[in-house]
């Protein structure tokens, strides 16, 4: 058990509360809200309303709980919120004084040794007058429950002690084998959370399963383990469907795992055994499964600038497709390890905000630098593929200085890094030297594949590449034609037809 859990959560708590800069991004409906709400009797010090409530209409088994007060509310320093079965037995308890309450299992994740992995998370999210409780697991479908809240669980509030006050029932889940699932934060689908739908898919899945996610912002960590391949998660448009959470290394990565036994924390399916020991747990949306597709959705890691490594999306499987997505973070925004294809998408960050081991083909996408730093860091094997960016735009946020950003950097552990920019329109924030080496130089960089062809400024005028790193190279037209084909990099796999863009476009 991680004794630091509560302290680590406290570091992120400003992100999760109204009044912080990032809370504005979430709005009052940021956390999935139950569809059935009710006003409580006028009891001094009790919440004004709770949701879900009542047994006339069933709610998702993965529903969060919501309490609304007459004025702004604060979480107390102790006390319990408990979900009970009708016989009074406890199903789940949030105990503010117990570090274990700040951890939960997600997606059946297991360490490299097969031990269950627990994430540190914030079980009670406060926004102004509203508190949302994220339970440790989904409830059982088709059952009735009641909720009690200790006095003082919320500062200055009397709590809910009667088993008759806050009751509700859960709906049945879809039939086993259902291949089309719907997620709706407001209760209009099969599930209220993305993770709830993922968990419904059986381990060892062999069929394609589509998860359609309704408009809304889903504040949750999503994890898809390697035993659940063939999933398709479709949003309702990247501007309408958002998965957001402030996960990071401090909360669930190297910084947090320092005192945890390796068998409980080492990442499964590690591509780089030593560097990848703990860093699989810190993404807002993590995938260890093969044949995964994410479409028309935003994934936003809400960790503030300077808050440590914090992937928005981490893909660690074979044949992963990101189509028309928005990937938002600061450091290490998008990490892909294994064959992947990214099309018509938007990625932003500042330090190594596109990284991984490859091979990855990126087409017709925008990469926006939020500050000085590095666009990519590609850690492919000496004989392995890296990343090709074809037809991309490299833009910058206001205030990012000219010449302050490198296309890619690499250190001496990965001397054969491959980063290829073809037909790229880039703003003046890209430094004239273009590329960066750490711990070695071009005299020992003969294996490097820092390649470029047809670079322009944002108006389409040819870019000046005369000052590029001496061991980088400008491709010939014939070479560029070859590398524009995704199948060249991806060992014959070409998913471009399924994303609406043909080969060579």
Coordinates of C-alpha atoms in Angstrom, one line a residue:
X1 CA 0.0 0.0 0.0
X2 CA 1.3 3.5 -0.8
X3 CA 1.3 5.5 2.4
X4 CA 1.9 8.6 0.4
X5 CA -1.4 8.4 -1.5
X6 CA -3.3 11.1 0.4
X7 CA -0.4 13.5 0.3
X8 CA 0.1 12.9 -3.4
X9 CA -3.6 13.5 -4.1
X10 CA -3.3 16.8 -2.2
X11 CA -0.8 18.0 -4.7
X12 CA -3.3 17.7 -7.4
X13 CA -6.3 18.8 -5.5
X14 CA -6.1 22.4 -6.7
X15 CA -6.6 21.1 -10.2
X16 CA -9.8 19.3 -9.2
X17 CA -11.5 22.2 -7.4
X18 CA -13.4 25.2 -8.6
X19 CA -11.4 28.4 -8.5
X20 CA -8.3 26.8 -10.0
X21 CA -7.4 27.8 -13.6
X22 CA -8.0 24.3 -14.9
X23 CA -11.4 23.9 -13.2
X24 CA -12.7 26.5 -15.6
X25 CA -12.0 24.1 -18.4
X26 CA -14.3 21.5 -16.9
X27 CA -17.5 23.5 -16.2
X28 CA -20.2 22.2 -13.8
X29 CA -20.8 19.1 -15.9
X30 CA -17.2 18.0 -16.1
X31 CA -17.7 14.9 -14.1
X32 CA -20.3 12.4 -15.4
X33 CA -23.5 13.3 -13.6
X34 CA -26.3 10.8 -12.7
X35 CA -29.5 11.4 -14.6
X36 CA -31.8 10.9 -11.6
X37 CA -31.6 13.7 -9.0
X38 CA -33.8 14.6 -6.1
X39 CA -34.2 17.3 -3.4
X40 CA -33.8 16.1 0.1
X41 CA -36.1 17.0 3.0
X42 CA -35.2 20.3 4.6
X43 CA -32.8 19.1 7.2
X44 CA -30.4 21.7 8.8
X45 CA -26.8 21.1 7.5
X46 CA -27.8 18.4 5.0
X47 CA -27.2 18.7 1.3
X48 CA -30.0 20.3 -0.7
X49 CA -30.0 17.6 -3.3
X50 CA -28.4 14.3 -4.2
X51 CA -28.2 12.1 -7.3
X52 CA -29.0 9.5 -8.2
X53 CA -32.1 9.1 -6.0
X54 CA -35.2 7.0 -6.1
X55 CA -36.0 3.5 -7.4
X56 CA -38.5 4.4 -10.1
X57 CA -35.8 4.8 -12.7
X58 CA -32.6 2.7 -12.7
X59 CA -29.2 4.3 -13.3
X60 CA -25.9 3.0 -14.7
X61 CA -24.0 0.6 -12.4
X62 CA -20.9 2.8 -12.8
X63 CA -22.6 6.0 -11.8
X64 CA -20.8 8.6 -9.7
X65 CA -22.7 10.1 -6.8
X66 CA -23.4 13.8 -6.6
X67 CA -24.3 16.1 -3.7
X68 CA -25.4 19.7 -4.1
X69 CA -25.4 22.1 -1.2
X70 CA -26.8 25.6 -0.7
X71 CA -23.4 27.2 -0.8
X72 CA -19.8 26.3 -1.6
X73 CA -18.6 23.2 0.1
X74 CA -15.3 21.8 1.3
X75 CA -14.3 18.2 2.0
X76 CA -13.7 17.5 5.7
X77 CA -10.7 16.0 7.3
X78 CA -12.4 12.8 8.4
X79 CA -15.5 10.7 8.2
X80 CA -17.0 8.2 5.8
X81 CA -19.4 8.0 2.9
X82 CA -20.7 4.5 2.5
X83 CA -22.9 2.7 -0.1
X84 CA -25.0 -0.1 1.5
X85 CA -27.0 -3.0 0.3
X86 CA -30.6 -3.0 1.6
X87 CA -29.6 -5.3 4.4
X88 CA -27.1 -2.7 5.7
X89 CA -23.9 -4.4 4.6
X90 CA -21.3 -2.0 3.1
X91 CA -20.5 -2.3 -0.7
X92 CA -18.0 0.6 -0.9
X93 CA -16.7 3.2 1.6
X94 CA -14.8 6.4 1.1
X95 CA -13.0 7.0 4.3
X96 CA -11.2 10.4 4.3
X97 CA -8.7 9.3 7.0
X98 CA -7.8 6.0 5.3
X99 CA -5.0 6.2 2.6
X100 CA -6.5 3.1 0.9
X101 CA -9.6 5.2 0.0
X102 CA -7.4 7.2 -2.3
X103 CA -6.5 4.2 -4.4
X104 CA -8.6 2.1 -6.8
X105 CA -8.2 -0.7 -9.3
X106 CA -8.8 0.3 -13.0
X107 CA -9.4 -1.9 -15.9
X108 CA -8.1 -5.1 -14.2
X109 CA -4.6 -3.7 -14.5
X110 CA -1.8 -6.0 -13.3
X111 CA 1.9 -5.5 -12.9
X112 CA 4.5 -7.3 -14.9
X113 CA 4.5 -9.9 -12.1
X114 CA 0.7 -10.4 -12.3
X115 CA -0.2 -8.5 -9.1
X116 CA -3.2 -6.1 -9.2
X117 CA -2.1 -2.5 -9.7
X118 CA -3.8 0.3 -7.8
X119 CA -4.0 3.9 -9.0
X120 CA -3.9 6.9 -6.7
X121 CA -6.9 9.1 -7.4
X122 CA -9.2 11.7 -5.9
X123 CA -12.4 10.0 -4.7
X124 CA -14.3 13.3 -3.9
X125 CA -14.2 16.1 -6.5
X126 CA -15.6 19.5 -5.4
X127 CA -16.7 22.3 -7.7
X128 CA -18.4 25.1 -5.9
X129 CA -21.7 23.9 -4.4
X130 CA -21.4 20.4 -5.9
X131 CA -19.4 17.4 -4.7
X132 CA -19.0 14.3 -6.9
X133 CA -18.0 11.0 -5.4
X134 CA -16.1 8.5 -7.6
X135 CA -16.5 5.1 -6.1
X136 CA -13.8 2.5 -6.1
X137 CA -15.7 0.2 -8.5
X138 CA -18.9 -0.2 -10.4
X139 CA -21.9 -1.4 -8.4
X140 CA -23.7 -4.6 -9.2
X141 CA -26.3 -4.2 -11.9
X142 CA -30.0 -4.6 -11.1
X143 CA -29.7 -3.9 -7.4
X144 CA -30.9 -1.4 -4.8
X145 CA -28.6 0.6 -2.6
X146 CA -28.7 3.4 0.0
X147 CA -26.0 5.9 0.9
X148 CA -25.0 7.3 4.3
X149 CA -22.6 10.3 4.9
X150 CA -21.0 10.9 8.3
X151 CA -21.4 14.3 9.9
X152 CA -18.3 16.4 9.1
X153 CA -17.5 14.5 5.9
X154 CA -18.2 17.8 4.3
X155 CA -17.2 20.7 6.5
X156 CA -20.0 22.2 8.6
X157 CA -22.6 19.7 7.3
X158 CA -24.7 17.2 9.3
X159 CA -24.4 14.3 6.8
X160 CA -27.0 11.7 5.9
X161 CA -27.6 9.0 8.5
X162 CA -31.0 7.5 7.7
X163 CA -31.1 4.5 5.4
X164 CA -34.4 5.8 4.0
X165 CA -33.1 9.2 2.8
X166 CA -30.8 8.4 -0.2
X167 CA -31.8 5.3 -2.0
X168 CA -31.5 4.3 -5.7
X169 CA -31.3 1.2 -7.9
X170 CA -29.0 0.3 -10.8
X171 CA -30.0 -0.9 -14.2
X172 CA -29.1 -4.2 -15.8
X173 CA -26.0 -4.2 -18.1
X174 CA -26.3 -5.2 -21.8
X175 CA -26.4 -8.9 -22.7
X176 CA -23.0 -10.7 -22.7
X177 CA -21.4 -10.5 -26.2
X178 CA -23.0 -7.1 -27.1
X179 CA -20.7 -5.5 -29.6
X180 CA -22.0 -2.0 -29.6
X181 CA -22.0 -0.1 -26.3
X182 CA -23.0 3.5 -25.5
X183 CA -21.6 5.7 -22.8
X184 CA -23.5 8.8 -21.7
X185 CA -22.3 11.0 -18.8
X186 CA -25.9 12.0 -18.2
X187 CA -27.3 8.5 -17.9
X188 CA -28.7 7.9 -21.3
X189 CA -26.5 5.0 -22.3
X190 CA -25.4 1.6 -21.1
X191 CA -22.7 3.1 -19.0
X192 CA -21.9 6.5 -17.4
X193 CA -18.1 6.2 -17.8
X194 CA -15.8 5.1 -20.5
X195 CA -14.0 2.7 -18.1
X196 CA -17.4 1.2 -17.2
X197 CA -17.9 0.2 -20.9
X198 CA -14.3 -1.0 -21.2
X199 CA -14.7 -3.2 -18.2
X200 CA -17.8 -4.8 -19.6
X201 CA -15.8 -6.3 -22.5
X202 CA -14.6 -9.7 -21.3
X203 CA -10.9 -10.4 -21.0
X204 CA -9.7 -12.5 -23.9
X205 CA -12.1 -10.6 -26.2
X206 CA -11.9 -11.8 -29.9
X207 CA -14.6 -9.6 -31.5
X208 CA -14.6 -6.0 -32.6
X209 CA -16.5 -4.0 -29.9
X210 CA -17.5 -0.4 -30.6
X211 CA -18.0 2.0 -27.7
X212 CA -19.8 5.2 -28.7
X213 CA -19.3 8.1 -26.2
X214 CA -21.9 10.8 -26.0
X215 CA -21.0 14.5 -25.7
X216 CA -19.7 15.5 -22.3
X217 CA -16.5 15.6 -20.3
X218 CA -15.6 12.4 -18.6
X219 CA -13.2 13.0 -15.7
X220 CA -11.6 9.6 -15.2
X221 CA -8.4 7.6 -15.8
X222 CA -9.1 5.1 -18.6
X223 CA -7.0 2.0 -18.9
X224 CA -7.4 -0.9 -21.5
X225 CA -5.2 -3.9 -20.7
X226 CA -3.7 -6.2 -23.3
X227 CA -6.4 -8.8 -22.7
X228 CA -9.1 -6.5 -24.3
X229 CA -8.0 -6.1 -28.0
X230 CA -10.3 -5.0 -30.9
X231 CA -11.9 -2.0 -29.2
X232 CA -13.2 1.1 -31.0
X233 CA -13.9 4.1 -28.9
X234 CA -15.7 6.8 -30.8
X235 CA -16.5 10.3 -29.5
X236 CA -19.2 12.6 -30.8
X237 CA -16.6 15.0 -32.1
X238 CA -13.3 16.2 -30.6
X239 CA -14.9 19.4 -29.6
X240 CA -17.8 17.7 -27.8
X241 CA -16.5 14.6 -26.1
X242 CA -13.6 14.9 -23.7
X243 CA -11.8 12.5 -21.4
X244 CA -9.9 14.5 -18.8
X245 CA -7.8 13.8 -15.7
X246 CA -4.7 15.2 -14.0
X247 CA -2.7 12.0 -13.9
X248 CA 1.1 12.2 -13.9
X249 CA 4.4 10.9 -12.6
X250 CA 4.0 12.4 -9.2
X251 CA 0.6 10.8 -8.7
X252 CA 1.1 7.4 -10.5
X253 CA 4.6 7.2 -12.0
X254 CA 8.2 7.0 -11.0
X255 CA 7.9 9.6 -8.3
X256 CA 5.0 7.8 -6.7
X257 CA 6.3 4.3 -7.0
X258 CA 9.7 4.7 -5.3
X259 CA 8.6 2.8 -2.2
X260 CA 6.4 0.2 -3.9
X261 CA 7.6 -3.4 -4.3
X262 CA 8.4 -4.1 -8.0
X263 CA 5.9 -6.9 -8.2
X264 CA 3.1 -4.5 -7.5
X265 CA 4.2 -1.7 -9.8
X266 CA 6.4 -2.8 -12.7
X267 CA 4.6 -2.0 -16.0
X268 CA 3.4 -4.9 -18.1
X269 CA 4.5 -5.4 -21.7
X270 CA 7.5 -3.2 -21.2
X271 CA 9.2 -2.3 -24.5
X272 CA 12.2 -0.7 -22.8
X273 CA 12.6 -2.8 -19.6
X274 CA 14.6 -0.3 -17.5
X275 CA 13.1 3.1 -18.5
X276 CA 9.6 1.7 -18.7
X277 CA 9.5 0.3 -15.2
X278 CA 6.8 2.6 -13.8
X279 CA 5.8 5.1 -16.5
X280 CA 2.8 3.2 -17.9
X281 CA 0.5 4.3 -15.0
X282 CA 0.6 8.1 -15.4
X283 CA -1.5 8.6 -18.6
X284 CA -5.0 9.9 -18.6
X285 CA -5.9 7.3 -21.2
X286 CA -3.7 4.2 -21.4
X287 CA -3.9 1.3 -23.8
X288 CA -1.8 -1.9 -23.7
X289 CA -4.1 -3.8 -26.1
X290 CA -3.6 -4.5 -29.8
X291 CA -6.0 -3.3 -32.6
X292 CA -7.3 -0.3 -30.8
X293 CA -8.9 2.7 -32.5
X294 CA -9.8 6.1 -31.0
X295 CA -11.8 8.5 -33.0
X296 CA -13.4 12.0 -32.7
X297 CA -12.6 12.6 -29.1
X298 CA -10.3 14.9 -27.0
X299 CA -8.0 13.4 -24.3
X300 CA -6.8 16.0 -21.9
X301 CA -4.2 15.5 -19.1
X302 CA -5.0 18.3 -16.8
X303 CA -1.7 18.3 -15.0
X304 CA -0.5 21.9 -15.0
X305 CA 2.7 23.1 -16.6
X306 CA 5.7 21.9 -14.6
X307 CA 3.7 19.1 -12.9
X308 CA 5.9 16.3 -14.2
X309 CA 5.6 13.8 -17.1
X310 CA 1.9 13.4 -17.9
X311 CA 0.8 11.6 -21.0
X312 CA -2.7 12.4 -22.3
X313 CA -2.7 9.2 -24.4
X314 CA -0.3 6.3 -24.1
X315 CA -0.6 3.5 -26.7
X316 CA 1.5 0.4 -26.0
X317 CA 0.1 -2.1 -28.5
X318 CA 0.2 -3.1 -32.1
X319 CA -2.0 -1.5 -34.8
X320 CA -3.3 1.5 -32.8
X321 CA -5.1 4.2 -34.8
X322 CA -5.9 7.7 -33.6
X323 CA -8.3 9.5 -36.0
X324 CA -9.5 13.0 -35.7
X325 CA -8.5 13.3 -32.0
X326 CA -7.1 16.1 -29.8
X327 CA -4.3 15.2 -27.5
X328 CA -3.7 17.9 -24.8
X329 CA -1.0 18.0 -22.1
X330 CA 2.4 19.7 -21.5
X331 CA 5.2 17.1 -21.0
X332 CA 5.1 13.8 -23.0
X333 CA 1.5 14.4 -24.3
X334 CA 1.4 11.5 -26.7
X335 CA 3.3 8.3 -26.3
X336 CA 3.1 5.5 -28.8
X337 CA 5.1 2.2 -28.6
X338 CA 4.3 -0.3 -31.3
X339 CA 2.8 0.2 -34.8
X340 CA 0.4 3.2 -34.8
X341 CA -1.2 5.6 -37.2
X342 CA -2.3 9.1 -36.4
X343 CA -4.5 11.1 -38.9
X344 CA -6.2 14.5 -39.0
X345 CA -5.4 15.1 -35.4
X346 CA -4.2 17.9 -33.1
X347 CA -1.4 17.4 -30.5
X348 CA -0.1 20.0 -28.1
X349 CA 2.6 20.2 -25.4
X350 CA 6.1 21.6 -24.8
X351 CA 8.6 18.9 -23.8
X352 CA 8.9 15.7 -25.9
X353 CA 5.1 16.0 -26.5
X354 CA 5.3 13.3 -29.1
X355 CA 7.4 10.4 -28.0
X356 CA 7.8 6.6 -27.8
X357 CA 9.6 3.8 -29.6
X358 CA 7.7 3.7 -33.0
X359 CA 6.9 2.8 -35.6
X360 CA 4.3 5.6 -36.0
X361 CA 3.0 7.3 -39.1
X362 CA 1.5 10.7 -38.6
X363 CA -0.5 12.3 -41.4
X364 CA -2.3 15.7 -41.9
X365 CA -2.0 16.7 -38.3
X366 CA -1.0 19.8 -36.2
X367 CA 1.6 19.7 -33.5
X368 CA 1.4 22.9 -31.4
X369 CA 4.3 24.0 -29.1
X370 CA 3.0 25.6 -25.9
X371 CA 6.5 26.7 -24.7
X372 CA 10.1 26.4 -25.6
X373 CA 11.2 22.7 -25.8
X374 CA 11.1 19.7 -28.1
X375 CA 8.4 18.4 -30.3
X376 CA 9.5 14.7 -30.3
X377 CA 11.8 12.1 -28.8
X378 CA 11.8 8.8 -30.6
X379 CA 13.5 5.8 -28.9
X380 CA 13.4 3.2 -31.5
X381 CA 15.7 0.2 -31.7
X382 CA 18.7 0.3 -34.0
X383 CA 17.0 -1.9 -36.6
X384 CA 13.5 -0.6 -35.8
X385 CA 11.2 2.0 -37.3
X386 CA 10.7 5.4 -35.7
X387 CA 8.2 8.1 -36.6
X388 CA 7.3 9.7 -39.9
X389 CA 5.4 13.0 -39.9
X390 CA 3.8 13.6 -43.3
X391 CA 1.9 16.7 -44.3
X392 CA 1.9 18.1 -40.7
X393 CA 1.8 21.7 -39.4
X394 CA 4.1 22.8 -36.6
X395 CA 2.5 25.7 -34.8
X396 CA 3.1 27.6 -31.6
X397 CA 1.2 29.3 -28.8
X398 CA 1.4 33.1 -28.4
X399 CA 4.7 34.0 -26.6
X400 CA 6.7 31.0 -27.9
X401 CA 9.9 32.6 -29.2
X402 CA 11.5 32.2 -32.6
X403 CA 14.1 29.5 -32.7
X404 CA 13.1 28.0 -29.3
X405 CA 11.8 24.6 -30.3
X406 CA 13.6 21.5 -31.8
X407 CA 12.0 19.0 -34.2
X408 CA 13.4 16.2 -32.2
X409 CA 16.1 15.3 -29.6
X410 CA 17.7 12.1 -28.5
X411 CA 20.3 10.9 -26.0
X412 CA 23.2 8.5 -26.5
X413 CA 21.1 5.4 -25.4
X414 CA 19.2 5.6 -28.6
X415 CA 21.7 6.5 -31.3
X416 CA 19.6 5.2 -34.2
X417 CA 16.6 7.4 -33.5
X418 CA 14.4 7.9 -36.6
X419 CA 12.3 11.1 -36.9
X420 CA 11.2 12.0 -40.4
X421 CA 9.4 15.3 -41.4
X422 CA 8.0 15.3 -44.9
X423 CA 6.1 18.2 -46.5
X424 CA 6.0 19.9 -43.1
X425 CA 4.8 23.5 -42.7
X426 CA 6.6 25.0 -39.7
X427 CA 6.5 28.4 -37.9
X428 CA 9.6 30.3 -36.9
X429 CA 9.7 28.8 -33.5
X430 CA 11.5 25.8 -35.0
X431 CA 15.2 26.4 -34.4
X432 CA 17.5 26.7 -37.4
X433 CA 19.6 23.8 -36.2
X434 CA 16.4 21.7 -36.1
X435 CA 17.6 18.8 -34.0
X436 CA 19.3 18.1 -30.7
X437 CA 21.7 15.4 -29.3
X438 CA 22.4 14.7 -25.6
X439 CA 25.5 12.9 -24.5
X440 CA 27.0 12.4 -28.0
X441 CA 27.5 14.4 -31.2
X442 CA 27.6 13.9 -34.9
X443 CA 31.0 12.3 -34.9
X444 CA 29.3 9.2 -33.3
X445 CA 25.9 9.7 -34.7
X446 CA 26.2 7.8 -38.0
X447 CA 23.1 5.7 -37.2
X448 CA 20.8 8.7 -36.7
X449 CA 17.9 9.1 -39.1
X450 CA 17.0 12.7 -38.6
X451 CA 15.5 13.3 -42.0
X452 CA 13.5 16.1 -43.7
X453 CA 12.0 16.9 -47.1
X454 CA 9.9 19.7 -48.5
X455 CA 9.8 21.8 -45.3
X456 CA 8.1 25.2 -45.7
X457 CA 6.9 28.1 -43.5
X458 CA 3.3 28.4 -42.7
X459 CA 2.7 30.4 -45.9
X460 CA 4.2 27.7 -48.1
X461 CA 7.5 29.3 -48.8
X462 CA 10.5 26.9 -48.7
X463 CA 12.1 26.7 -45.3
X464 CA 15.8 27.6 -44.8
X465 CA 17.4 24.3 -43.7
X466 CA 21.0 25.3 -44.4
X467 CA 21.9 25.4 -40.6
X468 CA 20.5 22.0 -39.7
X469 CA 22.4 19.6 -37.6
X470 CA 25.3 18.2 -39.7
X471 CA 24.3 14.6 -39.2
X472 CA 20.7 15.2 -40.2
X473 CA 19.8 14.8 -43.9
X474 CA 17.5 16.2 -46.6
X475 CA 15.8 13.3 -48.4
X476 CA 15.6 13.1 -52.2
X477 CA 12.3 13.3 -53.9
X478 CA 12.3 9.5 -54.6
X479 CA 13.1 8.8 -51.0
X480 CA 10.3 11.1 -49.8
X481 CA 7.8 9.3 -52.1
X482 CA 8.7 6.0 -50.5
X483 CA 8.4 7.3 -46.9
X484 CA 5.0 9.0 -47.7
X485 CA 3.6 5.5 -47.9
X486 CA 2.6 4.3 -44.4
X487 CA 3.3 0.7 -45.3
X488 CA 7.0 1.5 -45.7
X489 CA 7.3 2.3 -42.1
X490 CA 4.7 0.0 -40.7
X491 CA 5.9 -3.2 -42.2
X492 CA 3.1 -3.6 -44.7
X493 CA 0.3 -2.4 -42.5
X494 CA -1.6 0.5 -44.1
X495 CA -4.7 1.7 -42.1
X496 CA -5.1 4.9 -44.2
X497 CA -8.1 3.6 -46.1
X498 CA -10.1 3.1 -42.9
X499 CA -9.5 6.8 -41.8
X500 CA -10.7 8.3 -45.1
X501 CA -7.3 9.2 -46.5
X502 CA -5.8 7.1 -49.3
X503 CA -2.1 6.2 -49.8
X504 CA 0.1 9.1 -50.7
X505 CA -2.4 11.8 -49.7

